[in-house]
PDB file of C-alpha atoms in Angstrom:
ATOM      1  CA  UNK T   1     -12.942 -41.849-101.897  1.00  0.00           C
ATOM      2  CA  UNK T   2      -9.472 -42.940-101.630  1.00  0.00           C
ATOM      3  CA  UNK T   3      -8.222 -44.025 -97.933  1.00  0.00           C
ATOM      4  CA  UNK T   4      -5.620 -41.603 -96.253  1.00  0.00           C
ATOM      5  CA  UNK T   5      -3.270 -43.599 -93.866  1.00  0.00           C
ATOM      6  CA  UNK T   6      -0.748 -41.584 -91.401  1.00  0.00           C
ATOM      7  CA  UNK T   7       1.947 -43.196 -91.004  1.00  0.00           C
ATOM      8  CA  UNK T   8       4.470 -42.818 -88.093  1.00  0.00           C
ATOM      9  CA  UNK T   9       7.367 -45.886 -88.447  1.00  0.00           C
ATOM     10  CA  UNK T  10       9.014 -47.650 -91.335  1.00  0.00           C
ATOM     11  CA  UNK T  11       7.464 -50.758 -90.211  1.00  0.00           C
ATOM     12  CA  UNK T  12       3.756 -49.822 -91.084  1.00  0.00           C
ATOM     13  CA  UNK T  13       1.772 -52.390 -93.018  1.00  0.00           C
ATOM     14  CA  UNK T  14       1.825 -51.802 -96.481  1.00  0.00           C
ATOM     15  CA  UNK T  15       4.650 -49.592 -96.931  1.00  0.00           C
ATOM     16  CA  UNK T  16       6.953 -52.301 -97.331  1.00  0.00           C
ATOM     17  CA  UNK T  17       6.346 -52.316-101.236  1.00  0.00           C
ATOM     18  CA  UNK T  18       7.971 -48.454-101.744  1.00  0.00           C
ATOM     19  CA  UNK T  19      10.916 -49.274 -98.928  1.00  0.00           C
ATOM     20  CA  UNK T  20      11.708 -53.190 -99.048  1.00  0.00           C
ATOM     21  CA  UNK T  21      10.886 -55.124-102.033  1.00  0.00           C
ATOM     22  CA  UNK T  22      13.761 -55.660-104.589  1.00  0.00           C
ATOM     23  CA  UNK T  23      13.095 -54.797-108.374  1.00  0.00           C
ATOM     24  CA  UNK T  24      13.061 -58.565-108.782  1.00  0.00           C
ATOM     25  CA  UNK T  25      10.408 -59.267-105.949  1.00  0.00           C
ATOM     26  CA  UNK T  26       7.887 -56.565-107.253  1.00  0.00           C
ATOM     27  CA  UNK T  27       8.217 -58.222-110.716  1.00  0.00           C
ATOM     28  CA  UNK T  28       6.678 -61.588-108.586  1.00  0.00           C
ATOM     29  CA  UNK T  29       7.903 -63.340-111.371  1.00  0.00           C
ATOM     30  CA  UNK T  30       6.314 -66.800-109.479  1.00  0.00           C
ATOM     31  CA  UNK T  31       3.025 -65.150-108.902  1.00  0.00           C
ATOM     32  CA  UNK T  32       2.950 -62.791-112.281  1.00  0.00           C
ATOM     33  CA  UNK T  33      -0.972 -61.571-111.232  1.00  0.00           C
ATOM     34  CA  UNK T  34       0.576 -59.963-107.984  1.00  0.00           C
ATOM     35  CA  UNK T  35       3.772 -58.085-109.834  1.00  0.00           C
ATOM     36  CA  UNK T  36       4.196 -54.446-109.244  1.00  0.00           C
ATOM     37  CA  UNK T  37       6.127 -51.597-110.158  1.00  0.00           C
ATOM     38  CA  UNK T  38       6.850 -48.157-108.913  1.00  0.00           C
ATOM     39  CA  UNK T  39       6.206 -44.549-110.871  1.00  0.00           C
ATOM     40  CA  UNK T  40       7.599 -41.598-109.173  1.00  0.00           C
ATOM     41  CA  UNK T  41       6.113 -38.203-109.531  1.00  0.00           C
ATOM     42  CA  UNK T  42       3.198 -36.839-110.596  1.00  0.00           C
ATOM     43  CA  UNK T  43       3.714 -35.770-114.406  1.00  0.00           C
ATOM     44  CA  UNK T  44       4.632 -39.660-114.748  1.00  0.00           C
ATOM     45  CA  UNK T  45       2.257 -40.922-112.687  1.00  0.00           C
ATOM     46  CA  UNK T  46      -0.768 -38.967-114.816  1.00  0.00           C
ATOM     47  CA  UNK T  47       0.862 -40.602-117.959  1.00  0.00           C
ATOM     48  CA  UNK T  48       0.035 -44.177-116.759  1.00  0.00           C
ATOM     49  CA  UNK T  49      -3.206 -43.572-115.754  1.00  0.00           C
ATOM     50  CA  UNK T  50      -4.139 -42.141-118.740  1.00  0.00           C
ATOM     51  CA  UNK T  51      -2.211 -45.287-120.542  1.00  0.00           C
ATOM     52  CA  UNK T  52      -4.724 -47.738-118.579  1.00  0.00           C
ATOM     53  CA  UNK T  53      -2.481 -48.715-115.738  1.00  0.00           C
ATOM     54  CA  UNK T  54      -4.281 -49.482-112.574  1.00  0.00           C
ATOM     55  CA  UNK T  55      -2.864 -47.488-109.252  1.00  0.00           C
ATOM     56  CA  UNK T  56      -2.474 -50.008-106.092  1.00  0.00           C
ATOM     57  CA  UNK T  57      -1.219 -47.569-103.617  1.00  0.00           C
ATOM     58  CA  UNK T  58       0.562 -44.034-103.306  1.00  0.00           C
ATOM     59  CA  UNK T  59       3.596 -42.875-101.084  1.00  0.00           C
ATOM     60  CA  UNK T  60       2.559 -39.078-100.758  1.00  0.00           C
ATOM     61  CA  UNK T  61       4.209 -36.139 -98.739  1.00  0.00           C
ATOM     62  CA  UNK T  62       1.425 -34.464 -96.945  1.00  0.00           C
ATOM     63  CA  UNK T  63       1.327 -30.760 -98.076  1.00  0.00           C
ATOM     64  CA  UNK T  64       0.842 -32.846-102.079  1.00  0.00           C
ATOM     65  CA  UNK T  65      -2.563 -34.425-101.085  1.00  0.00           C
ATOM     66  CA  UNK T  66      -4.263 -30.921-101.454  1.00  0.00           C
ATOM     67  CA  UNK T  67      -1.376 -29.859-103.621  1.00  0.00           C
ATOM     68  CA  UNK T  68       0.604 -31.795-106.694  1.00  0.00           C
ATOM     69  CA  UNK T  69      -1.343 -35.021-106.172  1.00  0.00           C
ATOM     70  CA  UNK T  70      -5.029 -34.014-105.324  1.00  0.00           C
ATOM     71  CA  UNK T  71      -6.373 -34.287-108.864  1.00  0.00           C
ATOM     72  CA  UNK T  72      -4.569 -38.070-109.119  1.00  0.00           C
ATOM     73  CA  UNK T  73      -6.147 -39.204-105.515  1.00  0.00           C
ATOM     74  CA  UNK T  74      -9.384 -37.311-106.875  1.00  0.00           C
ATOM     75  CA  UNK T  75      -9.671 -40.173-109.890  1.00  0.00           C
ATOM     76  CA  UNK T  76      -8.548 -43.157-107.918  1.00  0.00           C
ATOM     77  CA  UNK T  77     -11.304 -43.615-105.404  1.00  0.00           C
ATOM     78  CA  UNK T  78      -9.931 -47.076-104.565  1.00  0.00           C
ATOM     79  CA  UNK T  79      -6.596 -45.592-104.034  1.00  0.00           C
ATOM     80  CA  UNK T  80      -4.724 -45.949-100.137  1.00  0.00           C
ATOM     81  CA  UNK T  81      -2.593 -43.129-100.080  1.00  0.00           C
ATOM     82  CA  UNK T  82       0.308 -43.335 -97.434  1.00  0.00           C
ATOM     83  CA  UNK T  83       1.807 -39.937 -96.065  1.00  0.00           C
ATOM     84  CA  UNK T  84       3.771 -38.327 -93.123  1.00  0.00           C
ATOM     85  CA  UNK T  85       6.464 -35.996 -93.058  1.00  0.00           C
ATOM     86  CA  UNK T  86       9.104 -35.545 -95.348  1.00  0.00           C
ATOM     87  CA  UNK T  87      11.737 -36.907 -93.061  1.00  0.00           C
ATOM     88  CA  UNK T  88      10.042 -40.136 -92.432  1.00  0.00           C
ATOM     89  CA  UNK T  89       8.918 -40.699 -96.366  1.00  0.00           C
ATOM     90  CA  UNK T  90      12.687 -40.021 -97.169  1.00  0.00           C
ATOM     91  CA  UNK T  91      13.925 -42.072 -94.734  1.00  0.00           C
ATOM     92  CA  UNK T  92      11.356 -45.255 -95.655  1.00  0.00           C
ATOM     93  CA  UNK T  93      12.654 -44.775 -99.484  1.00  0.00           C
ATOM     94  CA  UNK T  94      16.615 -43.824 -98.918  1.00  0.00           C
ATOM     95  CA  UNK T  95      15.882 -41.242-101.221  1.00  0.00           C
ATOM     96  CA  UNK T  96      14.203 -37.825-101.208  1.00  0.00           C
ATOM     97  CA  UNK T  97      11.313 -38.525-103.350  1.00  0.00           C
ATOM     98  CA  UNK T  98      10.720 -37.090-106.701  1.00  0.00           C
ATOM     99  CA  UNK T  99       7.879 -34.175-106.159  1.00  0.00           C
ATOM    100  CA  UNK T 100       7.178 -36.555-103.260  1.00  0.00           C
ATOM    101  CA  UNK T 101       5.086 -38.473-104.678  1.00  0.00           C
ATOM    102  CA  UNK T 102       5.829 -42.473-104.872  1.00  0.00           C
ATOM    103  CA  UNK T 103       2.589 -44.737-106.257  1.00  0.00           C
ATOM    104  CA  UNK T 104       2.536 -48.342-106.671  1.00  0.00           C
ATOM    105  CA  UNK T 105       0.391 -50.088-109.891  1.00  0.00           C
ATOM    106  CA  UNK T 106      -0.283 -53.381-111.253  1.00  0.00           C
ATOM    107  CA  UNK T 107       2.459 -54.652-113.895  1.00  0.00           C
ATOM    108  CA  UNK T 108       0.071 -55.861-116.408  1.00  0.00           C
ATOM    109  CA  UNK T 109       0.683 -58.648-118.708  1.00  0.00           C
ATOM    110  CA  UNK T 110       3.242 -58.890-121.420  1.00  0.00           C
ATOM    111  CA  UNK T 111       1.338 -58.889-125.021  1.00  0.00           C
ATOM    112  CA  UNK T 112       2.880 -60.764-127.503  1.00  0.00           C
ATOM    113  CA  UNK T 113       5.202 -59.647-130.425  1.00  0.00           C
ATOM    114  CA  UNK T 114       2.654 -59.821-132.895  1.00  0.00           C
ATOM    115  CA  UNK T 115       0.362 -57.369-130.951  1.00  0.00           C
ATOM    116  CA  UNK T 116       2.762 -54.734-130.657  1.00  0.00           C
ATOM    117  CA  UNK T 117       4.142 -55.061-134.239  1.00  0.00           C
ATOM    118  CA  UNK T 118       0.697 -55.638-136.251  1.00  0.00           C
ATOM    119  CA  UNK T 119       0.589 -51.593-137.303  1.00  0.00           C
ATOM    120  CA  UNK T 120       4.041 -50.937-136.644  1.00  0.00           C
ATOM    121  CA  UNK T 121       6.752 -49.408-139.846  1.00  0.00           C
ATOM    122  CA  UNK T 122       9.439 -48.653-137.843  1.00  0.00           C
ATOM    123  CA  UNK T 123      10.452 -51.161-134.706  1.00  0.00           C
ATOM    124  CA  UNK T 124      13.377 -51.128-132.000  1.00  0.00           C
ATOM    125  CA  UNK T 125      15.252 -54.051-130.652  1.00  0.00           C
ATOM    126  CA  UNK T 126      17.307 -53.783-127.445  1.00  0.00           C
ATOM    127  CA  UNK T 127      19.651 -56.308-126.914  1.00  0.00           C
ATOM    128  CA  UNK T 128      21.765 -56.467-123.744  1.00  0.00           C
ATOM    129  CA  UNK T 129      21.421 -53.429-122.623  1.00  0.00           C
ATOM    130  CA  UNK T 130      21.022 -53.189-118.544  1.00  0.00           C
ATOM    131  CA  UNK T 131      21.770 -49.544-117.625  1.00  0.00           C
ATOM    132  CA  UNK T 132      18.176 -47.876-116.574  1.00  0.00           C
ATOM    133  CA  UNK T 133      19.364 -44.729-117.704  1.00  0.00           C
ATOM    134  CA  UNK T 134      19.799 -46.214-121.501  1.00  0.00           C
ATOM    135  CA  UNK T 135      16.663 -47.637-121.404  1.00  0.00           C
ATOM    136  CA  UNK T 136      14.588 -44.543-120.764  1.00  0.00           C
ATOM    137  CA  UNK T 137      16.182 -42.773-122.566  1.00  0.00           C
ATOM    138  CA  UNK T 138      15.748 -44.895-125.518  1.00  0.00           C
ATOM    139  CA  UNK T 139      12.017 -45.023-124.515  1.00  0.00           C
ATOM    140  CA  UNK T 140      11.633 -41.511-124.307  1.00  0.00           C
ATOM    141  CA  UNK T 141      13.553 -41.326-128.313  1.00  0.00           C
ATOM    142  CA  UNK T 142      11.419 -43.899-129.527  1.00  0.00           C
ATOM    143  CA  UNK T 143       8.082 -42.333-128.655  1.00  0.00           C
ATOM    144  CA  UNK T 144       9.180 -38.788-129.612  1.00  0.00           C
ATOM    145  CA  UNK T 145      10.405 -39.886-133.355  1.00  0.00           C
ATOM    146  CA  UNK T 146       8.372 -42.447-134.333  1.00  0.00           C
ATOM    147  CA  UNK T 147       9.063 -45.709-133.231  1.00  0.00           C
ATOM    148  CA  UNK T 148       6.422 -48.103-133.468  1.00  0.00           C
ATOM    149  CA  UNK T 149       6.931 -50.763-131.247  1.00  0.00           C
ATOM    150  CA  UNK T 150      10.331 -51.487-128.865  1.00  0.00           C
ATOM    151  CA  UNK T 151      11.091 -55.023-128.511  1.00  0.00           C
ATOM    152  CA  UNK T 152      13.490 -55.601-125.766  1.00  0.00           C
ATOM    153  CA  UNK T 153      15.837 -59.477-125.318  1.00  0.00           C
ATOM    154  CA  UNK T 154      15.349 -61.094-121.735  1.00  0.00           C
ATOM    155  CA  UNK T 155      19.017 -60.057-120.805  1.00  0.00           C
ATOM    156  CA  UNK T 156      18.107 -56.214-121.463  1.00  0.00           C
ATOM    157  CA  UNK T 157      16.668 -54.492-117.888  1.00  0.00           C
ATOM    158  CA  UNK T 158      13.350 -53.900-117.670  1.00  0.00           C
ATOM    159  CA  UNK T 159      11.413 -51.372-118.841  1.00  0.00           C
ATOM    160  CA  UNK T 160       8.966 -50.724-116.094  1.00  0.00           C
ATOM    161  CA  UNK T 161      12.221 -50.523-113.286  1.00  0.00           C
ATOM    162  CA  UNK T 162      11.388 -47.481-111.383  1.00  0.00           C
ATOM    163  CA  UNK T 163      14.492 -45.700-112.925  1.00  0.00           C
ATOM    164  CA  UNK T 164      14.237 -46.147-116.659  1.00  0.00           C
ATOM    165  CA  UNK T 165      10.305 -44.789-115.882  1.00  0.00           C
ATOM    166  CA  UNK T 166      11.688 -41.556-114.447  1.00  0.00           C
ATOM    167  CA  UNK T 167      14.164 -41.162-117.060  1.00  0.00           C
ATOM    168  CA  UNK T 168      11.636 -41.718-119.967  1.00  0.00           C
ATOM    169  CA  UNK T 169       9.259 -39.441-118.265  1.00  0.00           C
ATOM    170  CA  UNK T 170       6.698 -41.735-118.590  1.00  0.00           C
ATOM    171  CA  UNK T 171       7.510 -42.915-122.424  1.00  0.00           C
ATOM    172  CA  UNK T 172       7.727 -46.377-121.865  1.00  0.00           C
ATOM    173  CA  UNK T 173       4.032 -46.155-121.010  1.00  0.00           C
ATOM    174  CA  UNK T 174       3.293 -44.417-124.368  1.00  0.00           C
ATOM    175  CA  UNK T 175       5.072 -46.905-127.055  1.00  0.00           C
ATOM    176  CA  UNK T 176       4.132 -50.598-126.664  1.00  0.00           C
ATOM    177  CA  UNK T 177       6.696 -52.889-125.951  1.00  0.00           C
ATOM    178  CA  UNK T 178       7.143 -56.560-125.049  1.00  0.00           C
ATOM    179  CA  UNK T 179       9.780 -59.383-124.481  1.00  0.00           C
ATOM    180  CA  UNK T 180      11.650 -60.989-127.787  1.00  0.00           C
ATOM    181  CA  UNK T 181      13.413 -64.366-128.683  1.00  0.00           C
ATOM    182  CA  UNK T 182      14.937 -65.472-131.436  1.00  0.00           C
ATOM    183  CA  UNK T 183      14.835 -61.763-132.821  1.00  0.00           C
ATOM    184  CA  UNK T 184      16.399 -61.607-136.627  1.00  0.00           C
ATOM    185  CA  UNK T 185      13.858 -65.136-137.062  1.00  0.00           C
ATOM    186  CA  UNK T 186      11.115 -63.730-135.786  1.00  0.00           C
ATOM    187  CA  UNK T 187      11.002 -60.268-137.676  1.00  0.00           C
ATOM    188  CA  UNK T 188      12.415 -61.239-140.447  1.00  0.00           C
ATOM    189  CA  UNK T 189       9.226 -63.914-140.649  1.00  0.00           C
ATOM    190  CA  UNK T 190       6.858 -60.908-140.207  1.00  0.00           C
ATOM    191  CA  UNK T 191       8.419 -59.214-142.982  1.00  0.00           C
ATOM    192  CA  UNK T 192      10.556 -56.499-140.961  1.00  0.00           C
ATOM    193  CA  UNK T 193      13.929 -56.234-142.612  1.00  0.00           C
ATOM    194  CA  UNK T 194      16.429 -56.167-139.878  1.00  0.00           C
ATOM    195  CA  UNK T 195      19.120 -53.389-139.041  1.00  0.00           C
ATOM    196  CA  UNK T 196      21.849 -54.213-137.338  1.00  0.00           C
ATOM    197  CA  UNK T 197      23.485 -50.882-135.695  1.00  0.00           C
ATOM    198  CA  UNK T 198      27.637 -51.843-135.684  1.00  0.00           C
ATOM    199  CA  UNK T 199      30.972 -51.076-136.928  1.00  0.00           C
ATOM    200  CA  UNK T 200      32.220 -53.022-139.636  1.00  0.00           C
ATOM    201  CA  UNK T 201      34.218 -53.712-142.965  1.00  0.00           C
ATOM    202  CA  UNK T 202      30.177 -54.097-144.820  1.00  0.00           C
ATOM    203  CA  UNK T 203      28.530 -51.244-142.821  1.00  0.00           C
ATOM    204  CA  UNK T 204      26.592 -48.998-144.963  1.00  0.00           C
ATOM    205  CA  UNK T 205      25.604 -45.353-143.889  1.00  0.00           C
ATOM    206  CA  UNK T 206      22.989 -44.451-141.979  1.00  0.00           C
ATOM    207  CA  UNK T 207      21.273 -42.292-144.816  1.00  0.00           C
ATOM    208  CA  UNK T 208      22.050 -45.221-147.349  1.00  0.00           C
ATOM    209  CA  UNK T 209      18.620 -44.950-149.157  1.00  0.00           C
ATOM    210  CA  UNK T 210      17.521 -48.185-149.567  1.00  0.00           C
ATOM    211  CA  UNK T 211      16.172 -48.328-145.996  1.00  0.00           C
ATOM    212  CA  UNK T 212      14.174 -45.209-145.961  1.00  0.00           C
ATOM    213  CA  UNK T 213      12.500 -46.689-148.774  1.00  0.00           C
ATOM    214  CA  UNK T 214      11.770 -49.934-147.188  1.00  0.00           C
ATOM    215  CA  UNK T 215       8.009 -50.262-145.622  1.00  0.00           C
ATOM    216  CA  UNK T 216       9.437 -52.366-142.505  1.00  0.00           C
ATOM    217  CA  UNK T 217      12.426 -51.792-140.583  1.00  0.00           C
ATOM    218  CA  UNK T 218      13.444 -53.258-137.519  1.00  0.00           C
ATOM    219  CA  UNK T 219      16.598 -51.527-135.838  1.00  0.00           C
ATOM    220  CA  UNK T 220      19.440 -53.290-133.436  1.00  0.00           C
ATOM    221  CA  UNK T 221      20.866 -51.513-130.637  1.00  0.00           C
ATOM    222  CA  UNK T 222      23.539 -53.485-128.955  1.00  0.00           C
ATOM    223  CA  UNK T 223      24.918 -53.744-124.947  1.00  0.00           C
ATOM    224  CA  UNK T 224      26.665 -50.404-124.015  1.00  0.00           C
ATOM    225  CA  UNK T 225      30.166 -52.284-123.955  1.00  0.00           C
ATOM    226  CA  UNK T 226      30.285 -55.011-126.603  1.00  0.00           C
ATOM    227  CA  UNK T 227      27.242 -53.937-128.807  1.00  0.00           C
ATOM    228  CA  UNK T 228      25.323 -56.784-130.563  1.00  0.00           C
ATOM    229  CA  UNK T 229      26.329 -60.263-130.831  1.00  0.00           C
ATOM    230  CA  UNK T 230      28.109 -61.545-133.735  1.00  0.00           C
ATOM    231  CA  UNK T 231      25.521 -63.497-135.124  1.00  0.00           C
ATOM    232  CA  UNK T 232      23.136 -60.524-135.116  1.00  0.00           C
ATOM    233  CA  UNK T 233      25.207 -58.638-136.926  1.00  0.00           C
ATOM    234  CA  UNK T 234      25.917 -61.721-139.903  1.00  0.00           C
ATOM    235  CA  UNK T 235      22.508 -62.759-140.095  1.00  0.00           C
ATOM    236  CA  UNK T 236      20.793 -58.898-140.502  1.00  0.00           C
ATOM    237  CA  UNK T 237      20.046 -57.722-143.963  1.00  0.00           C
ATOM    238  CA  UNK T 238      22.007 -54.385-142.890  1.00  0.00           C
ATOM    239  CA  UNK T 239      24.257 -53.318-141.131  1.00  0.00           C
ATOM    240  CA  UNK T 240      24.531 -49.432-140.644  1.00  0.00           C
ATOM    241  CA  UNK T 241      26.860 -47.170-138.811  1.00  0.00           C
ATOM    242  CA  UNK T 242      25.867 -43.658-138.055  1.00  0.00           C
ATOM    243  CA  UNK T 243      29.106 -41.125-140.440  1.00  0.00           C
ATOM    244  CA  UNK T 244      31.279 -39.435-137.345  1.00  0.00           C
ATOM    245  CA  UNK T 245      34.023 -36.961-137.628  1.00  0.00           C
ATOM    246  CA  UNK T 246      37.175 -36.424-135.411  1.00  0.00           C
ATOM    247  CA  UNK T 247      38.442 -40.168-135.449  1.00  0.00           C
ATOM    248  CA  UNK T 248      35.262 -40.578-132.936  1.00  0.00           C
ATOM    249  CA  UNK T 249      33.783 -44.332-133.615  1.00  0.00           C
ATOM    250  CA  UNK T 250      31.038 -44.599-131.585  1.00  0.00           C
ATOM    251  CA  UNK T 251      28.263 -43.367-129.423  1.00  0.00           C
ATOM    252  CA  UNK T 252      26.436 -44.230-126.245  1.00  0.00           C
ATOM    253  CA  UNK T 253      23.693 -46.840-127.340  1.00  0.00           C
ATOM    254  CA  UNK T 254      20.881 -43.994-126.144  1.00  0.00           C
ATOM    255  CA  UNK T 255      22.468 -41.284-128.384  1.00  0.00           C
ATOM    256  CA  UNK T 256      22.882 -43.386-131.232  1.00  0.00           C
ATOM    257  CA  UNK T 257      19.298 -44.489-130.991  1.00  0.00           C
ATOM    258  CA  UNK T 258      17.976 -40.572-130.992  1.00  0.00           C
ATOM    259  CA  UNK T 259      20.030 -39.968-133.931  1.00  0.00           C
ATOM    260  CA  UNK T 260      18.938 -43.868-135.704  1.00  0.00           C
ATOM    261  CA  UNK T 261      15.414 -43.072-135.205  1.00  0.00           C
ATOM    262  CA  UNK T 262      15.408 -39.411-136.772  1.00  0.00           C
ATOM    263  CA  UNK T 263      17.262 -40.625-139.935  1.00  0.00           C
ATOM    264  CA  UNK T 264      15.483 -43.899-140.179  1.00  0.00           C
ATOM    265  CA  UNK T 265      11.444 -42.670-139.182  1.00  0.00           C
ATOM    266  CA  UNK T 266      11.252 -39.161-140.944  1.00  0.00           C
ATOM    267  CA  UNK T 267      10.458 -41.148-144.307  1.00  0.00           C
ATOM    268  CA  UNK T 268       7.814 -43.462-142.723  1.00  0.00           C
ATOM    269  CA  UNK T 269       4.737 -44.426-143.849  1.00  0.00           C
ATOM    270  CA  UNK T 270       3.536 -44.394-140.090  1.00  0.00           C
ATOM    271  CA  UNK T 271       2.411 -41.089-138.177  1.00  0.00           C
ATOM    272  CA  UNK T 272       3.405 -41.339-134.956  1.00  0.00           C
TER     273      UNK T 272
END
């Protein structure tokens, strides 16, 4: 049965991982077997569970241990669920929490590229991009039109920061993803054939057909202010920009993603 602890201070043991660990020092990048993240709410908290991830601890208004969160505590017998009032929780957090309900679990270890490619038709890269709210919502797009993997460059924020999880509602849990060097080399050696999403003289159009009829594709998203890097874009054997009227030239890298996917996973061979 999982433990219930009362708490009455911001100082009691254990509650220091939902009120004053950084992003960085829950990531324990030094001691990778101890690296945590956080999932608020329940609807995303029941996704990772059912993904495999393994609950640590919970951060739990009181009236949601019989309520909202009883059939999560229910399942995770070794579970130490942390509650009080609502004042206290929002005050340990700085936030009001999200259907009060904050829970802590294991960050399990990266697989490699070639494990989260091996079945995949359709890929995403993300390169540069740092705003949270981008990357869920690129997340949640990928898993809802058929991306098969999301590969994601070490200067891109992390998937599993507590922000991007809310926004993807839990679809970062749901798509596998991993860490990526040397990107264009490394699909391109797996047989993807690489899109790179940008603006220039030699773009083609999104619905040019050649890449709906290509088995393997893997697609570029670029940084929300600069977009990919030069050498990206030269060394790609596309480059595509998505037709716009009104003079407009771009979108925000998670729009342009929604409508990249649709165009370029519809003709698949995968089923999502």
């Amino acid at each position: 049965m999982a433990q219930i602890v009362e708490i009455e201070s911001l100082t009691h043991p254990g509650v220091e991982v939902f009120s004053q660990l950084t992003e960085a020092q829950l990531r324990s990048v030094l001691h990778p077997e101890d690296a945590l993240f956080i999932v608020e709410s329940p609807k995303v908290i029941r996704v990772a569970l059912q993904a495999g991830y393994q609950p640590v601890s919970m951060l739990c208004e009181r009236k949601h241990i019989d309520g909202d969160a009883a059939d999560i505590i229910s399942q995770c017998p070794e579970l130490t669920v942390y509650t009080g009032d609502r004042s206290l929780l929002s005050a340990l957090t700085g936030y009001t929490l999200t259907r009060g309900v904050l829970c802590a679990m294991r960050r399990p270890q990266s697989p490699t590229v070639e494990e989260v490619c091996c079945d995949a038709h359709r890929v995403v890269v993300i390169d540069g991009v740092v705003d949270t709210t981008n990357i869920g919502a690129i997340f949640r797009s990928a898993a809802a039109l058929g991306i098969g993997a999301v590969l994601l460059t070490r200067n891109s924020c992390d998937p599993l920061n507590r922000r991007a999880v809310r926004v993807s509602m839990g679809s970062v849990f749901l798509v596998p993803w991993t860490w990526i060097d040397n990107p264009i080399e490394t699909l391109q050696g797996m047989g993807f054939k690489t899109i790179a999403m940008a603006l220039t003289d030699n773009s083609v159009p999104l619905d040019y057909p050649l890449l709906k009829q290509t088995d393997r594709l893997a697609i570029f998203m670029g940084t929300e202010g600069d977009g990919l890097p030069l050498t990206t874009i030269r060394e790609a054997d596309f480059v595509v920009r998505i037709p716009m009227a009104h003079g407009v030239d771009s979108l925000n890298v998670a729009a342009a993603s929604a409508v990249a996917f649709w165009e370029l996973c519809k003709m698949s061979p995968v089923n999502p």
